[in-house]
GROMACS .gro file of C-alpha atoms in nm:
model
  296
    1UNK     CA    1   6.100  13.051  15.795
    2UNK     CA    2   6.098  12.715  15.635
    3UNK     CA    3   6.208  12.676  15.267
    4UNK     CA    4   6.036  12.494  14.978
    5UNK     CA    5   6.148  12.164  14.941
    6UNK     CA    6   6.432  12.082  14.689
    7UNK     CA    7   6.278  11.833  14.448
    8UNK     CA    8   6.621  11.730  14.250
    9UNK     CA    9   6.650  11.369  14.236
   10UNK     CA   10   6.953  11.181  14.359
   11UNK     CA   11   7.206  11.320  14.117
   12UNK     CA   12   7.509  11.106  14.055
   13UNK     CA   13   7.802  11.332  14.009
   14UNK     CA   14   8.160  11.189  13.909
   15UNK     CA   15   8.425  11.242  14.164
   16UNK     CA   16   8.678  11.512  14.061
   17UNK     CA   17   8.958  11.304  14.194
   18UNK     CA   18   8.912  10.967  14.037
   19UNK     CA   19   8.594  11.005  13.814
   20UNK     CA   20   8.414  10.737  14.010
   21UNK     CA   21   8.037  10.787  14.089
   22UNK     CA   22   7.947  11.009  14.372
   23UNK     CA   23   7.640  10.922  14.560
   24UNK     CA   24   7.484  11.226  14.686
   25UNK     CA   25   7.283  11.047  14.964
   26UNK     CA   26   7.623  11.054  15.142
   27UNK     CA   27   7.851  11.253  14.900
   28UNK     CA   28   8.109  10.980  14.897
   29UNK     CA   29   8.268  10.820  14.603
   30UNK     CA   30   8.321  10.468  14.512
   31UNK     CA   31   8.704  10.509  14.611
   32UNK     CA   32   8.590  10.652  14.945
   33UNK     CA   33   8.666  11.025  14.860
   34UNK     CA   34   8.435  11.249  15.060
   35UNK     CA   35   8.300  11.562  14.985
   36UNK     CA   36   8.153  11.811  15.242
   37UNK     CA   37   7.878  12.063  15.281
   38UNK     CA   38   7.905  12.427  15.421
   39UNK     CA   39   7.638  12.685  15.438
   40UNK     CA   40   7.405  12.466  15.281
   41UNK     CA   41   7.635  12.415  14.967
   42UNK     CA   42   7.804  12.088  14.862
   43UNK     CA   43   8.155  12.111  14.774
   44UNK     CA   44   8.293  11.896  14.499
   45UNK     CA   45   8.652  11.969  14.460
   46UNK     CA   46   9.007  11.835  14.440
   47UNK     CA   47   9.231  11.956  14.746
   48UNK     CA   48   9.456  12.119  14.534
   49UNK     CA   49   9.169  12.321  14.379
   50UNK     CA   50   9.022  12.415  14.697
   51UNK     CA   51   9.347  12.556  14.840
   52UNK     CA   52   9.397  12.769  14.560
   53UNK     CA   53   9.061  12.880  14.549
   54UNK     CA   54   9.058  12.960  14.938
   55UNK     CA   55   9.363  13.187  14.916
   56UNK     CA   56   9.213  13.386  14.593
   57UNK     CA   57   8.863  13.399  14.763
   58UNK     CA   58   9.017  13.563  15.079
   59UNK     CA   59   9.196  13.849  14.883
   60UNK     CA   60   8.920  13.891  14.625
   61UNK     CA   61   8.620  13.913  14.855
   62UNK     CA   62   8.827  14.152  15.086
   63UNK     CA   63   8.881  14.377  14.774
   64UNK     CA   64   8.504  14.362  14.690
   65UNK     CA   65   8.405  14.431  15.040
   66UNK     CA   66   8.636  14.750  15.060
   67UNK     CA   67   8.489  14.853  14.726
   68UNK     CA   68   8.131  14.838  14.852
   69UNK     CA   69   8.040  14.542  14.621
   70UNK     CA   70   7.830  14.349  14.854
   71UNK     CA   71   7.437  14.375  14.881
   72UNK     CA   72   7.233  14.450  15.186
   73UNK     CA   73   7.082  14.163  15.341
   74UNK     CA   74   6.738  14.248  15.246
   75UNK     CA   75   6.802  14.326  14.872
   76UNK     CA   76   6.848  13.969  14.758
   77UNK     CA   77   6.478  13.843  14.717
   78UNK     CA   78   6.389  14.141  14.488
   79UNK     CA   79   6.709  14.085  14.251
   80UNK     CA   80   6.761  14.210  13.959
   81UNK     CA   81   6.513  14.468  14.074
   82UNK     CA   82   6.481  14.657  14.390
   83UNK     CA   83   6.769  14.912  14.509
   84UNK     CA   84   7.101  14.727  14.486
   85UNK     CA   85   7.379  14.902  14.638
   86UNK     CA   86   7.651  14.862  14.419
   87UNK     CA   87   7.688  14.843  14.040
   88UNK     CA   88   7.338  14.968  13.917
   89UNK     CA   89   7.436  14.935  13.557
   90UNK     CA   90   7.516  14.576  13.606
   91UNK     CA   91   7.192  14.518  13.769
   92UNK     CA   92   6.999  14.686  13.498
   93UNK     CA   93   7.173  14.419  13.257
   94UNK     CA   94   7.055  14.167  13.443
   95UNK     CA   95   6.702  14.296  13.445
   96UNK     CA   96   6.724  14.267  13.059
   97UNK     CA   97   6.841  13.894  13.124
   98UNK     CA   98   6.543  13.856  13.362
   99UNK     CA   99   6.310  13.953  13.074
  100UNK     CA  100   6.458  13.693  12.824
  101UNK     CA  101   6.432  13.406  13.082
  102UNK     CA  102   6.078  13.525  13.154
  103UNK     CA  103   6.012  13.470  12.778
  104UNK     CA  104   6.204  13.159  12.726
  105UNK     CA  105   6.143  12.957  13.065
  106UNK     CA  106   5.849  13.150  13.256
  107UNK     CA  107   5.585  12.937  13.112
  108UNK     CA  108   5.747  12.622  13.034
  109UNK     CA  109   5.656  12.281  13.206
  110UNK     CA  110   5.901  12.193  13.491
  111UNK     CA  111   6.246  12.160  13.366
  112UNK     CA  112   6.550  12.014  13.484
  113UNK     CA  113   6.820  12.297  13.459
  114UNK     CA  114   7.167  12.333  13.521
  115UNK     CA  115   7.305  12.681  13.573
  116UNK     CA  116   7.663  12.748  13.533
  117UNK     CA  117   7.793  13.079  13.705
  118UNK     CA  118   7.476  13.105  13.937
  119UNK     CA  119   7.697  13.350  14.161
  120UNK     CA  120   7.437  13.449  14.431
  121UNK     CA  121   7.130  13.294  14.316
  122UNK     CA  122   6.978  13.609  14.163
  123UNK     CA  123   6.847  13.403  13.866
  124UNK     CA  124   6.819  13.067  14.048
  125UNK     CA  125   6.549  13.174  14.267
  126UNK     CA  126   6.335  13.281  13.989
  127UNK     CA  127   6.357  12.948  13.805
  128UNK     CA  128   6.265  12.787  14.123
  129UNK     CA  129   5.981  13.008  14.161
  130UNK     CA  130   5.864  12.923  13.825
  131UNK     CA  131   5.858  12.559  13.922
  132UNK     CA  132   6.186  12.426  13.777
  133UNK     CA  133   6.430  12.182  13.925
  134UNK     CA  134   6.780  12.349  13.933
  135UNK     CA  135   7.142  12.259  14.014
  136UNK     CA  136   7.334  12.581  14.058
  137UNK     CA  137   7.724  12.549  14.025
  138UNK     CA  138   7.959  12.823  14.069
  139UNK     CA  139   8.360  12.859  14.190
  140UNK     CA  140   8.252  13.075  14.476
  141UNK     CA  141   8.063  12.983  14.797
  142UNK     CA  142   8.066  13.316  14.973
  143UNK     CA  143   7.754  13.379  15.215
  144UNK     CA  144   7.685  13.722  15.056
  145UNK     CA  145   7.869  13.702  14.728
  146UNK     CA  146   7.844  13.327  14.598
  147UNK     CA  147   7.640  13.033  14.636
  148UNK     CA  148   7.580  13.043  14.995
  149UNK     CA  149   7.369  13.368  14.951
  150UNK     CA  150   7.079  13.102  14.908
  151UNK     CA  151   7.018  13.174  15.272
  152UNK     CA  152   6.844  13.489  15.191
  153UNK     CA  153   6.567  13.331  14.962
  154UNK     CA  154   6.255  13.138  15.051
  155UNK     CA  155   6.320  12.890  14.760
  156UNK     CA  156   6.572  12.638  14.795
  157UNK     CA  157   6.786  12.428  14.538
  158UNK     CA  158   7.098  12.220  14.492
  159UNK     CA  159   7.397  12.448  14.495
  160UNK     CA  160   7.732  12.287  14.423
  161UNK     CA  161   8.067  12.472  14.488
  162UNK     CA  162   8.313  12.317  14.193
  163UNK     CA  163   8.564  12.394  13.937
  164UNK     CA  164   8.334  12.499  13.667
  165UNK     CA  165   8.595  12.479  13.400
  166UNK     CA  166   8.575  12.121  13.449
  167UNK     CA  167   8.237  11.984  13.349
  168UNK     CA  168   8.353  11.626  13.331
  169UNK     CA  169   8.207  11.571  13.697
  170UNK     CA  170   7.864  11.544  13.546
  171UNK     CA  171   7.946  11.234  13.351
  172UNK     CA  172   7.661  11.151  13.125
  173UNK     CA  173   7.408  11.327  13.326
  174UNK     CA  174   7.177  11.569  13.105
  175UNK     CA  175   6.952  11.845  13.160
  176UNK     CA  176   6.659  11.987  12.982
  177UNK     CA  177   6.823  12.322  12.971
  178UNK     CA  178   7.189  12.437  13.037
  179UNK     CA  179   7.225  12.809  13.116
  180UNK     CA  180   7.568  12.966  13.116
  181UNK     CA  181   7.473  13.308  13.303
  182UNK     CA  182   7.712  13.601  13.209
  183UNK     CA  183   8.031  13.390  13.240
  184UNK     CA  184   8.142  13.260  12.904
  185UNK     CA  185   8.369  13.554  12.867
  186UNK     CA  186   8.583  13.418  13.146
  187UNK     CA  187   8.659  13.079  13.013
  188UNK     CA  188   9.001  13.073  12.803
  189UNK     CA  189   8.841  12.885  12.545
  190UNK     CA  190   8.488  12.993  12.531
  191UNK     CA  191   8.399  12.821  12.181
  192UNK     CA  192   8.517  12.497  12.328
  193UNK     CA  193   8.336  12.544  12.660
  194UNK     CA  194   7.999  12.587  12.466
  195UNK     CA  195   8.059  12.267  12.292
  196UNK     CA  196   8.129  12.066  12.594
  197UNK     CA  197   7.827  12.233  12.795
  198UNK     CA  198   7.609  12.160  12.512
  199UNK     CA  199   7.669  11.769  12.565
  200UNK     CA  200   7.511  11.807  12.897
  201UNK     CA  201   7.194  11.900  12.740
  202UNK     CA  202   6.914  11.641  12.669
  203UNK     CA  203   6.813  11.587  12.290
  204UNK     CA  204   6.552  11.830  12.203
  205UNK     CA  205   6.681  12.061  12.488
  206UNK     CA  206   6.869  12.401  12.469
  207UNK     CA  207   7.183  12.575  12.584
  208UNK     CA  208   7.140  12.939  12.680
  209UNK     CA  209   7.434  13.176  12.676
  210UNK     CA  210   7.327  13.515  12.880
  211UNK     CA  211   7.507  13.823  12.878
  212UNK     CA  212   7.727  13.785  12.576
  213UNK     CA  213   7.922  14.109  12.499
  214UNK     CA  214   8.144  14.113  12.193
  215UNK     CA  215   8.394  14.396  12.158
  216UNK     CA  216   8.594  14.494  11.859
  217UNK     CA  217   8.892  14.659  12.045
  218UNK     CA  218   8.965  14.458  12.365
  219UNK     CA  219   9.261  14.655  12.492
  220UNK     CA  220   9.070  14.817  12.787
  221UNK     CA  221   8.933  14.472  12.884
  222UNK     CA  222   9.283  14.363  12.875
  223UNK     CA  223   9.417  14.631  13.080
  224UNK     CA  224   9.148  14.608  13.350
  225UNK     CA  225   9.207  14.258  13.394
  226UNK     CA  226   9.601  14.326  13.417
  227UNK     CA  227   9.472  14.602  13.699
  228UNK     CA  228   9.280  14.337  13.887
  229UNK     CA  229   9.578  14.106  13.865
  230UNK     CA  230   9.809  14.332  14.012
  231UNK     CA  231   9.566  14.411  14.291
  232UNK     CA  232   9.541  14.042  14.366
  233UNK     CA  233   9.916  13.995  14.346
  234UNK     CA  234   9.969  14.294  14.583
  235UNK     CA  235   9.743  14.076  14.818
  236UNK     CA  236   9.969  13.771  14.790
  237UNK     CA  237   9.762  13.559  14.534
  238UNK     CA  238   9.672  13.540  14.166
  239UNK     CA  239   9.384  13.378  13.970
  240UNK     CA  240   9.317  13.038  14.075
  241UNK     CA  241   9.226  12.928  13.720
  242UNK     CA  242   9.321  13.066  13.391
  243UNK     CA  243   9.112  13.356  13.300
  244UNK     CA  244   9.044  13.537  12.960
  245UNK     CA  245   8.793  13.834  13.046
  246UNK     CA  246   8.630  13.919  12.703
  247UNK     CA  247   8.458  13.804  12.410
  248UNK     CA  248   8.561  13.928  12.052
  249UNK     CA  249   8.389  13.966  11.721
  250UNK     CA  250   8.564  13.692  11.597
  251UNK     CA  251   8.414  13.472  11.904
  252UNK     CA  252   8.065  13.590  11.771
  253UNK     CA  253   8.144  13.451  11.422
  254UNK     CA  254   8.272  13.113  11.571
  255UNK     CA  255   7.958  13.080  11.795
  256UNK     CA  256   7.746  13.120  11.490
  257UNK     CA  257   7.952  12.880  11.282
  258UNK     CA  258   7.899  12.610  11.555
  259UNK     CA  259   7.522  12.665  11.560
  260UNK     CA  260   7.479  12.917  11.837
  261UNK     CA  261   7.184  13.151  11.745
  262UNK     CA  262   7.307  13.497  11.859
  263UNK     CA  263   7.004  13.731  11.945
  264UNK     CA  264   7.041  14.097  12.049
  265UNK     CA  265   6.894  14.266  12.343
  266UNK     CA  266   6.641  14.460  12.191
  267UNK     CA  267   6.612  14.685  12.515
  268UNK     CA  268   6.982  14.758  12.472
  269UNK     CA  269   6.957  14.863  12.090
  270UNK     CA  270   7.096  15.220  12.171
  271UNK     CA  271   7.422  15.071  12.318
  272UNK     CA  272   7.448  14.829  12.033
  273UNK     CA  273   7.417  15.116  11.774
  274UNK     CA  274   7.703  15.278  11.964
  275UNK     CA  275   7.924  14.959  11.955
  276UNK     CA  276   7.925  15.018  11.571
  277UNK     CA  277   8.063  15.357  11.619
  278UNK     CA  278   8.300  15.340  11.900
  279UNK     CA  279   8.500  15.004  11.892
  280UNK     CA  280   8.559  14.970  12.252
  281UNK     CA  281   8.196  14.966  12.337
  282UNK     CA  282   8.030  14.640  12.356
  283UNK     CA  283   7.752  14.465  12.168
  284UNK     CA  284   7.504  14.289  12.385
  285UNK     CA  285   7.320  13.982  12.330
  286UNK     CA  286   7.230  13.630  12.418
  287UNK     CA  287   7.285  13.296  12.276
  288UNK     CA  288   7.080  12.978  12.194
  289UNK     CA  289   7.200  12.650  12.096
  290UNK     CA  290   6.933  12.388  12.020
  291UNK     CA  291   7.023  12.033  12.063
  292UNK     CA  292   6.862  11.790  11.815
  293UNK     CA  293   6.663  11.509  11.894
  294UNK     CA  294   6.828  11.158  11.822
  295UNK     CA  295   6.569  11.070  11.569
  296UNK     CA  296   6.622  11.354  11.358
   0.00000   0.00000   0.00000
């Protein structure tokens, strides 16, 4: 089966090693650092990061496979719908995300979009189907549980495996829309990350924060993260980058302070009401950060 042509222009990234320009026709920087490709995904990483990630990936993906957290080959094209064979609650949340994205981008003119935390491409393939030009980035390049899962879709796009905590590789490149897809809670400084990511948005564009989940009492989240870390350490590895793992009510206020519009997921109104009564329950919403035009 032939895939639709990738329309993304010759993107000029910066080398993560020396910060000189990387020409994507050959993926070599000015100083000669060469970056390869695996399973249709470009790899833009330092050697040290790649080694840490590889060790983590082997243990983490083995755990996910053992826990049954891998899709069947024929399930991808219907995502977030269909019958995913694991975590149905998580996919119901992504169906809500999909509804929001239809309203935000489904009828827009073709846009240049950066998707951070693209995971296995469940949203990416819809964005491309709607006619947008997408660069999808993530830490992971797993063929079933990462960027290389693009093999299961009819559409194609530019997928780049990189350290997504370091957005400096984009240099002065800007996009019409930047999407942080259900991953803001994993960054140590979520407010600072939003501010940095907003600089990648063209004037008049928008930063979209999907899957914001604010909790008043994060004790259970911290315990869950500690349990995951213990499992990783038992397998001989640890987190390859610092991880936070939750968003607080204080984070919500800080996001509002810097100009992010926090909107509730109306389809999750019942869960949001329960969060007002049970402090361990999350309040679900998404965020929009509009970048002003230069002339305004």
